[in-house]
Coordinates of C-alpha atoms and ligand atoms in Angstrom, one line a residue:
M1376 CA -0.2 0.3 -0.1
S1377 CA 1.2 3.6 -0.9
I1378 CA 1.3 6.4 1.6
N1379 CA -0.1 9.5 0.2
I1380 CA 1.0 13.2 1.2
P1381 CA -0.9 15.0 3.6
R1382 CA -4.0 17.1 3.1
G1383 CA -3.5 20.6 2.3
T1384 CA 0.3 20.3 1.6
K1385 CA 2.0 19.8 -1.6
D1386 CA 5.6 18.4 -3.4
I1387 CA 7.1 21.4 -5.1
L1388 CA 8.8 19.2 -8.1
P1389 CA 11.2 20.2 -10.6
G1390 CA 10.1 22.2 -13.1
E1391 CA 7.9 24.4 -10.4
V1392 CA 10.8 25.0 -8.3
E1393 CA 12.3 27.3 -10.3
K1394 CA 9.2 29.5 -9.9
W1395 CA 10.1 29.2 -6.1
Q1396 CA 13.6 30.1 -6.4
L1397 CA 12.9 33.0 -8.6
I1398 CA 10.3 34.6 -6.1
E1399 CA 11.9 33.9 -3.1
Q1400 CA 15.1 35.5 -4.9
K1401 CA 13.0 38.6 -5.6
A1402 CA 12.0 38.8 -2.3
K1403 CA 15.3 38.5 -0.6
E1404 CA 16.7 41.4 -3.5
V1405 CA 14.2 43.6 -2.8
S1406 CA 14.4 43.3 1.1
A1407 CA 18.2 43.9 1.0
R1408 CA 17.7 47.0 -1.1
F1409 CA 15.2 48.4 1.6
N1410 CA 17.6 47.6 3.9
Y1411 CA 16.0 44.5 5.7
K1412 CA 17.5 41.4 7.3
E1413 CA 17.0 38.1 7.2
I1414 CA 16.0 36.1 10.3
R1415 CA 15.5 32.3 10.9
T1416 CA 13.5 31.2 13.6
P1417 CA 12.5 27.8 14.9
I1418 CA 9.5 26.0 13.3
F1419 CA 7.8 25.2 16.5
E1420 CA 7.9 27.1 19.7
H1421 CA 5.7 26.9 22.8
T1422 CA 2.1 26.8 22.6
D1423 CA 2.1 30.2 24.9
L1424 CA 3.8 32.1 22.5
F1425 CA 0.9 32.2 19.7
Q1426 CA -1.9 32.3 22.6
R1427 CA -0.4 35.5 24.2
G1428 CA 1.0 36.6 21.1
V1429 CA -1.4 36.0 18.4
G1430 CA -4.4 36.3 20.6
D1431 CA -7.1 33.9 22.2
S1432 CA -9.8 35.4 20.1
T1433 CA -8.6 34.5 17.0
D1434 CA -9.4 31.9 14.6
I1435 CA -5.4 30.7 14.4
V1436 CA -5.5 30.2 18.2
Q1437 CA -9.0 28.9 18.3
K1438 CA -8.9 26.3 15.5
E1439 CA -5.8 26.6 13.3
M1440 CA -3.0 25.2 15.4
Y1441 CA -1.2 22.3 15.0
T1442 CA -0.4 22.1 18.7
F1443 CA 1.4 18.6 20.5
N1444 CA 2.8 17.5 23.2
D1445 CA 6.9 16.7 22.8
R1446 CA 8.0 13.7 24.8
G1447 CA 9.0 15.8 27.8
D1448 CA 5.5 16.9 28.2
R1449 CA 5.9 20.4 26.9
S1450 CA 3.2 21.8 24.5
L1451 CA 4.6 23.2 21.3
T1452 CA 2.8 24.8 18.3
L1453 CA 4.1 24.4 14.5
R1454 CA 4.5 28.2 13.9
P1455 CA 1.3 29.5 12.1
E1456 CA 2.6 33.0 11.7
G1457 CA 5.8 34.9 11.5
T1458 CA 5.4 37.6 14.0
A1459 CA 5.0 36.6 17.6
P1460 CA 8.3 34.4 16.8
V1461 CA 10.0 36.9 15.3
T1462 CA 8.9 39.2 17.9
R1463 CA 9.8 36.6 21.3
S1464 CA 13.4 36.6 19.3
Y1465 CA 13.8 40.5 19.6
V1466 CA 12.8 40.8 22.6
E1467 CA 15.4 37.3 23.9
N1468 CA 17.9 38.7 22.0
K1469 CA 17.8 42.3 23.1
M1470 CA 18.0 43.6 19.5
F1471 CA 15.9 46.7 21.0
G1472 CA 19.4 47.3 22.0
L1473 CA 21.4 47.1 18.8
P1474 CA 22.8 49.9 17.7
G1475 CA 21.0 50.1 14.1
Q1476 CA 17.6 51.1 14.9
P1477 CA 14.7 50.7 14.0
V1478 CA 15.6 46.9 13.2
K1479 CA 14.0 45.7 10.1
L1480 CA 13.8 42.3 9.6
F1481 CA 12.3 39.9 6.8
Y1482 CA 11.7 36.1 6.7
I1483 CA 10.6 33.5 4.3
Q1484 CA 9.4 30.6 6.5
P1485 CA 6.7 27.4 6.1
M1486 CA 3.4 28.3 8.5
F1487 CA 1.1 25.7 9.4
R1488 CA -2.5 26.0 9.7
Y1489 CA -5.3 23.6 9.9
E1490 CA -7.5 25.1 7.8
R1491 CA -10.0 23.4 5.2
P1492 CA -7.6 23.1 2.1
Q1493 CA -8.8 25.3 -0.9
A1494 CA -7.0 26.9 -3.7
G1495 CA -4.5 29.2 -2.2
R1496 CA -5.2 28.0 1.0
Y1497 CA -3.0 25.3 2.5
R1498 CA -2.4 23.5 5.6
Q1499 CA 1.5 24.2 5.1
F1500 CA 2.4 27.5 3.2
V1501 CA 5.3 29.7 2.6
Q1502 CA 5.2 33.4 3.7
F1503 CA 7.7 36.2 3.4
G1504 CA 7.2 38.9 5.8
I1505 CA 8.5 42.1 6.9
E1506 CA 9.0 43.3 10.8
A1507 CA 10.3 47.1 11.2
M1508 CA 10.6 47.5 15.0
G1509 CA 11.3 50.5 16.9
S1510 CA 10.1 53.3 14.5
A1511 CA 6.9 55.2 15.0
D1512 CA 7.5 56.9 12.4
P1513 CA 4.4 57.0 9.5
A1514 CA 6.8 56.9 6.6
I1515 CA 8.2 53.5 7.7
D1516 CA 4.1 52.0 7.7
A1517 CA 4.5 53.6 3.9
E1518 CA 8.2 52.0 3.1
V1519 CA 6.9 48.6 4.5
I1520 CA 3.6 48.7 2.4
S1521 CA 5.9 49.6 -0.6
L1522 CA 7.8 47.2 -0.4
A1523 CA 5.2 44.7 -0.7
M1524 CA 4.5 46.1 -3.7
T1525 CA 7.5 46.4 -5.0
V1526 CA 8.3 42.7 -5.0
Y1527 CA 4.5 42.2 -6.4
Q1528 CA 5.3 44.8 -9.4
E1529 CA 8.5 43.8 -10.4
L1530 CA 7.6 40.3 -10.9
G1531 CA 4.8 41.5 -13.2
L1532 CA 1.7 41.9 -11.2
K1533 CA -0.7 44.7 -12.6
K1534 CA -4.2 44.0 -11.6
L1535 CA -3.0 44.9 -7.8
R1536 CA -5.3 46.9 -5.1
L1537 CA -3.9 48.1 -1.8
V1538 CA -6.5 48.3 0.6
L1539 CA -6.0 50.8 3.7
N1540 CA -7.3 51.3 7.0
T1541 CA -6.3 52.5 10.5
L1542 CA -7.4 50.7 13.2
G1543 CA -6.8 54.1 15.8
D1544 CA -4.8 54.1 19.0
A1545 CA -6.0 52.4 22.2
E1546 CA -8.5 55.6 22.9
S1547 CA -9.6 55.3 19.5
R1548 CA -10.2 51.6 19.8
K1549 CA -11.8 51.7 23.0
S1550 CA -14.6 54.4 21.8
H1551 CA -15.1 52.5 18.6
K1552 CA -15.4 49.2 20.5
E1553 CA -18.5 50.3 22.7
A1554 CA -20.1 51.7 19.8
L1555 CA -19.7 48.5 18.0
I1556 CA -21.1 46.6 21.1
A1557 CA -23.7 49.3 21.2
H1558 CA -24.9 48.4 17.1
F1559 CA -24.7 44.6 17.3
E1560 CA -25.6 43.7 21.0
P1561 CA -29.3 44.4 20.7
R1562 CA -29.5 41.3 17.4
I1563 CA -26.5 39.5 18.5
D1564 CA -28.8 36.0 18.5
E1565 CA -28.9 36.8 14.7
F1566 CA -25.3 35.9 14.2
C1567 CA -23.0 33.0 14.4
S1568 CA -21.8 31.7 17.7
D1569 CA -18.1 33.1 17.1
C1570 CA -19.8 36.3 16.3
Q1571 CA -21.5 36.1 20.0
N1572 CA -18.4 35.0 21.4
R1573 CA -16.8 38.2 19.9
L1574 CA -19.3 40.8 21.0
L1575 CA -17.5 41.8 24.5
K1576 CA -14.3 40.3 24.0
N1577 CA -13.0 41.8 20.5
P1578 CA -16.3 43.1 18.5
L1579 CA -14.0 44.3 15.7
R1580 CA -13.6 40.8 14.5
I1581 CA -17.1 40.6 14.1
L1582 CA -16.3 42.8 10.9
D1583 CA -14.0 40.0 9.9
C1584 CA -16.4 37.1 9.9
K1585 CA -16.7 35.2 6.8
K1586 CA -20.1 33.7 7.5
D1587 CA -22.1 36.7 8.4
R1588 CA -20.9 39.2 6.1
D1589 CA -23.7 39.7 4.5
H1590 CA -25.9 40.8 7.0
E1591 CA -27.3 44.3 7.3
L1592 CA -25.9 45.3 10.5
M1593 CA -22.5 44.5 8.6
K1594 CA -23.1 47.8 6.3
S1595 CA -24.3 50.1 9.1
A1596 CA -22.0 49.5 11.8
P1597 CA -19.8 52.5 13.0
S1598 CA -16.9 53.0 11.2
I1599 CA -13.7 53.4 13.1
L1600 CA -12.8 56.7 11.5
E1601 CA -15.8 58.2 12.9
H1602 CA -13.9 57.4 16.6
L1603 CA -10.5 58.2 15.7
N1604 CA -8.9 61.2 18.3
E1605 CA -6.5 63.6 16.7
E1606 CA -3.5 61.8 17.2
S1607 CA -4.6 58.5 15.3
K1608 CA -6.1 61.1 12.3
T1609 CA -2.9 62.8 12.2
Y1610 CA -0.8 59.4 11.9
F1611 CA -3.2 58.3 9.3
E1612 CA -3.0 61.2 7.1
E1613 CA 0.9 61.0 7.6
V1614 CA 1.0 57.5 6.2
K1615 CA -1.2 58.5 3.4
T1616 CA 0.9 61.3 2.4
S1617 CA 4.0 59.3 2.0
L1618 CA 2.2 56.6 0.0
D1619 CA 1.2 59.6 -2.4
A1620 CA 4.8 60.6 -2.4
M1621 CA 5.9 57.6 -3.6
K1622 CA 2.9 57.4 -5.9
I1623 CA 1.3 54.4 -4.3
D1624 CA -2.5 54.1 -5.3
Y1625 CA -4.5 52.9 -2.6
V1626 CA -8.3 52.8 -1.3
I1627 CA -9.5 53.1 2.0
D1628 CA -11.8 50.6 3.7
P1629 CA -12.8 51.4 7.2
T1630 CA -14.6 47.6 7.6
L1631 CA -10.8 46.4 7.0
V1632 CA -9.8 44.6 10.0
R1633 CA -6.8 42.1 10.5
G1634 CA -7.6 38.5 11.8
L1635 CA -5.1 39.0 14.4
D1636 CA -5.5 41.0 18.0
Y1637 CA -2.4 42.8 18.0
Y1638 CA -2.7 45.5 15.8
N1639 CA -3.2 49.4 15.9
H1640 CA -3.4 52.4 13.6
T1641 CA -2.2 51.6 9.9
A1642 CA -3.7 48.2 8.4
F1643 CA -3.8 47.4 4.8
E1644 CA -4.2 44.2 2.7
I1645 CA -3.0 44.2 -0.9
M1646 CA -5.7 42.1 -3.1
S1647 CA -5.1 40.5 -6.7
E1648 CA -8.1 41.9 -9.0
A1649 CA -7.1 39.4 -11.8
E1650 CA -10.3 37.8 -13.6
G1651 CA -10.2 34.1 -12.6
F1652 CA -8.2 34.5 -9.3
G1653 CA -10.9 32.4 -7.6
A1654 CA -12.4 33.4 -4.4
I1655 CA -9.6 34.5 -2.1
T1656 CA -8.1 37.4 -3.3
T1657 CA -5.9 38.8 -0.6
L1658 CA -2.3 38.2 -1.4
S1659 CA -0.6 39.7 1.5
G1660 CA -1.8 41.6 5.0
G1661 CA 0.2 43.8 7.7
G1662 CA 0.1 46.6 9.9
R1663 CA 0.9 47.9 13.0
Y1664 CA 1.4 46.4 16.2
N1665 CA 2.8 48.6 18.7
G1666 CA 1.7 47.0 22.1
L1667 CA 3.0 43.1 21.2
V1668 CA 6.6 43.6 22.1
E1669 CA 5.7 44.8 25.9
D1670 CA 3.1 41.9 26.1
L1671 CA 6.0 39.4 25.3
G1672 CA 8.4 40.9 27.9
G1673 CA 9.9 43.5 26.2
P1674 CA 10.3 47.5 26.1
A1675 CA 7.6 49.2 24.3
T1676 CA 8.2 49.2 20.6
P1677 CA 6.0 50.8 17.8
S1678 CA 6.7 47.9 14.9
I1679 CA 5.1 47.4 11.7
G1680 CA 4.9 44.3 9.4
F1681 CA 3.2 42.1 6.7
A1682 CA 3.0 39.0 5.7
M1683 CA 2.0 37.0 2.2
S1684 CA 2.1 33.6 1.0
L1685 CA 4.0 32.7 -1.6
E1686 CA 1.3 30.2 -2.5
R1687 CA -0.7 33.1 -3.5
L1688 CA 1.8 35.3 -4.9
L1689 CA 2.3 32.5 -7.6
L1690 CA -1.7 31.9 -8.2
A1691 CA -1.9 35.5 -8.7
L1692 CA 0.8 35.8 -11.5
E1693 CA -0.7 32.6 -13.3
A1694 CA -3.7 34.4 -13.2
E1695 CA -2.4 37.3 -15.2
G1696 CA -0.9 35.2 -17.5
I1697 CA 2.6 36.2 -16.1
T1698 CA 5.6 33.4 -17.0
L1699 CA 8.8 33.3 -15.2
E1700 CA 11.6 33.2 -17.0
T1701 CA 13.5 30.3 -15.1
E1702 CA 17.0 28.8 -16.6
E1703 CA 16.5 25.5 -17.1
E1704 CA 19.1 24.6 -19.9
I1705 CA 22.7 23.4 -19.0
D1706 CA 26.4 24.5 -20.7
C1707 CA 27.7 21.3 -22.1
Y1708 CA 26.4 17.7 -22.2
V1709 CA 29.8 15.6 -22.7
V1710 CA 29.0 12.5 -25.1
A1711 CA 31.8 10.1 -24.5
L1712 CA 32.0 7.0 -27.0
G1713 CA 33.9 3.7 -25.7
D1714 CA 35.3 2.8 -22.5
E1715 CA 38.4 5.2 -22.4
A1716 CA 36.7 8.0 -23.4
K1717 CA 34.2 7.3 -21.0
R1718 CA 36.8 7.1 -18.0
K1719 CA 37.9 10.4 -19.3
S1720 CA 34.6 12.2 -19.4
V1721 CA 34.7 11.8 -15.7
A1722 CA 38.1 13.9 -15.4
I1723 CA 36.6 16.6 -18.0
L1724 CA 33.2 16.8 -16.1
S1725 CA 34.7 17.9 -13.1
Q1726 CA 36.8 20.3 -14.4
L1727 CA 34.2 21.8 -16.2
R1728 CA 32.3 22.2 -13.2
Q1729 CA 34.9 23.4 -11.1
A1730 CA 35.1 25.9 -13.8
G1731 CA 31.8 27.0 -13.0
I1732 CA 30.1 25.5 -16.3
K1733 CA 26.7 24.2 -15.9
S1734 CA 27.4 20.5 -17.3
D1735 CA 26.3 16.8 -17.0
K1736 CA 27.2 13.3 -19.1
D1737 CA 25.5 10.0 -19.2
Y1738 CA 25.5 7.2 -16.6
L1739 CA 23.1 4.7 -18.5
D1740 CA 25.4 3.5 -20.5
K1741 CA 23.6 4.9 -23.6
K1742 CA 24.3 5.0 -27.3
M1743 CA 25.7 7.8 -29.1
K1744 CA 22.5 8.1 -30.6
A1745 CA 20.6 8.1 -27.0
Q1746 CA 23.3 10.3 -25.7
F1747 CA 22.5 13.3 -28.3
K1748 CA 19.0 13.0 -27.3
A1749 CA 19.8 13.3 -23.7
A1750 CA 21.6 16.4 -24.4
D1751 CA 19.0 17.9 -26.4
R1752 CA 16.1 17.2 -23.0
F1753 CA 18.4 19.0 -20.8
K1754 CA 18.8 21.5 -23.8
A1755 CA 22.3 22.0 -23.6
K1756 CA 24.0 25.2 -25.3
F1757 CA 27.0 22.8 -26.5
V1758 CA 27.8 18.9 -27.0
A1759 CA 31.3 17.9 -26.3
I1760 CA 32.0 14.6 -28.4
L1761 CA 34.6 12.4 -27.3
G1762 CA 35.7 9.2 -29.3
E1763 CA 38.9 7.2 -29.5
E1764 CA 39.9 9.4 -32.0
E1765 CA 39.9 12.7 -30.1
L1766 CA 41.5 11.0 -27.7
S1767 CA 44.4 10.3 -29.1
K1768 CA 44.7 13.5 -30.6
G1769 CA 43.9 15.0 -27.2
I1770 CA 41.1 17.5 -28.5
I1771 CA 37.3 17.0 -28.0
N1772 CA 34.8 18.0 -31.0
V1773 CA 32.4 20.6 -29.8
K1774 CA 28.8 21.5 -31.3
N1775 CA 27.4 25.0 -30.8
M1776 CA 23.8 23.5 -30.5
D1777 CA 22.2 27.1 -31.6
S1778 CA 24.6 27.5 -34.7
G1779 CA 25.3 23.8 -35.5
E1780 CA 29.0 25.0 -35.9
Q1781 CA 31.4 22.6 -34.8
S1782 CA 34.8 22.8 -33.5
E1783 CA 37.9 20.9 -32.3
V1784 CA 38.9 22.3 -29.4
A1785 CA 42.5 21.3 -27.1
L1786 CA 40.9 19.2 -24.4
E1787 CA 43.1 21.5 -21.7
K1788 CA 41.0 24.5 -23.5
L1789 CA 37.4 23.0 -23.1
S1790 CA 36.5 25.5 -20.3
T1791 CA 37.7 28.5 -21.5
F1792 CA 36.1 27.5 -25.2
L1793 CA 33.1 27.0 -23.6
K1794 CA 32.6 30.4 -21.3
Q1795 CA 33.9 32.4 -24.2
G1796 CA 30.6 30.7 -25.8
K1797 CA 28.7 31.1 -23.2
Ligands
ATP2964 P1 -7.6 34.6 5.3 O1 -8.3 35.6 5.4 O2 -7.3 34.2 3.7 O3 -7.6 33.5 6.2 P2 -5.5 35.7 6.9 O4 -6.1 36.7 7.4 O5 -5.8 34.1 7.8 O6 -6.3 35.1 5.9 P3 -2.7 36.1 7.8 O7 -2.9 35.7 9.1 O8 -2.9 37.8 7.5 O9 -3.7 36.0 6.7 O10 -1.5 36.0 6.7 C1 -1.2 37.0 5.4 C2 -0.8 36.2 4.4 O11 -0.6 34.4 4.2 C3 -2.3 36.4 3.7 O12 -2.6 37.1 3.1 C4 -2.0 34.8 2.7 O13 -1.2 35.8 1.8 C5 -1.0 34.4 3.2 N1 -2.2 32.9 4.3 C6 -2.6 33.1 5.0 N2 -3.1 32.0 5.4 C7 -2.8 30.8 4.3 C8 -3.0 29.6 4.0 N3 -3.5 28.7 4.5 N4 -2.6 29.1 2.8 C9 -1.8 29.8 2.1 N5 -1.7 31.2 2.2 C10 -2.4 31.9 3.3
MG2965 MG1 -6.8 32.7 7.8

């Protein structure tokens, strides 16, 4: 009996993996350009970290975590998101004391959530995320948004929509929260049990409910924008001014709230507007989380970040019909005829590889014709043929597969010759 892959996961095979390498490369390169440094955290953490850092009332903590006890009876959880672990590491490694502030970090790491799998929703997925920690300058909110947009745009995406909102500061949120409770309470029995639980704990999250999104009270719900105090209003205005300065378009949606509990001020999502993208159109989400570092035992540290999954990025590229140029061809395939040539080809291949030339040879004892076929399949730019005669003359016959041109090259000059032709 064969064993299949677990539900909601997938293998990324050669042919597909090159696309992943390319978008990872782009994410790393853009991060470096914006002066963000990579951080890698463990795949599992103490369960408490997510309960405290993501929030008890969130879907992630309530329903989606892969939690298990290890053999020492500690409760551990496979990382469902990146911000809590990065914040833990920031506090643990006292990054608040580093000379270069704010601390600007990025990660590309697998995440695990027990969700109902569908297109764009998996149980293991890879997130590219950014955290800028230690600045309350609205310009850095705009920088973080611009970084995400740059990655998408430079990969060729055009049908993007940046949706922006503010959740205000603690005071604004308190006033908004009261208004929301007053709004929903009289008819809360018409809402799902999740929403009923959220009402007093975190009524903002009712607005994020997928089941009750069409209820009439949703549309008439009080907007955060009416409850912003002066400071929060000014903050939001300045984020918009910085986005305008960078010529980044956005639409304001006062109903946009993020699934995680720790956000305040800026919240944003980037959506794909490509036709045929499917039901899930959010490519990335992020926002400001000024209280989290303190909640996890560090000093007050205003921070902002986002996360995007590479799976949804690839789906968006596909929906827009963008094909990534991945390099598949090899530089040279060595065809060897006869036992001695075969032996010699081992040394030749080794030299080519040390010289940085992408090359290969036959290992299946194939006839000449089949070796040429293999060279073709690997899209070799050159085929180097070594037979008895070439061996005795100390040369090798090199065929340029584009032009068909053939040259006799001294064995010791082969790598130089190929490098010129590359
Ligand atoms: P959704 O509303 O789609 O469940 P979310 O609010 O749970 O999203 P976040 O926790 O903010 O999403 O994660 C940020 C990004 O990670 C999302 O915008 C999306 O690109 C991606 N993402 C989230 N969950 C999954 C998943 N199960 N599979 C693939 N990508 C995901
Ligand atoms: Mg989710």
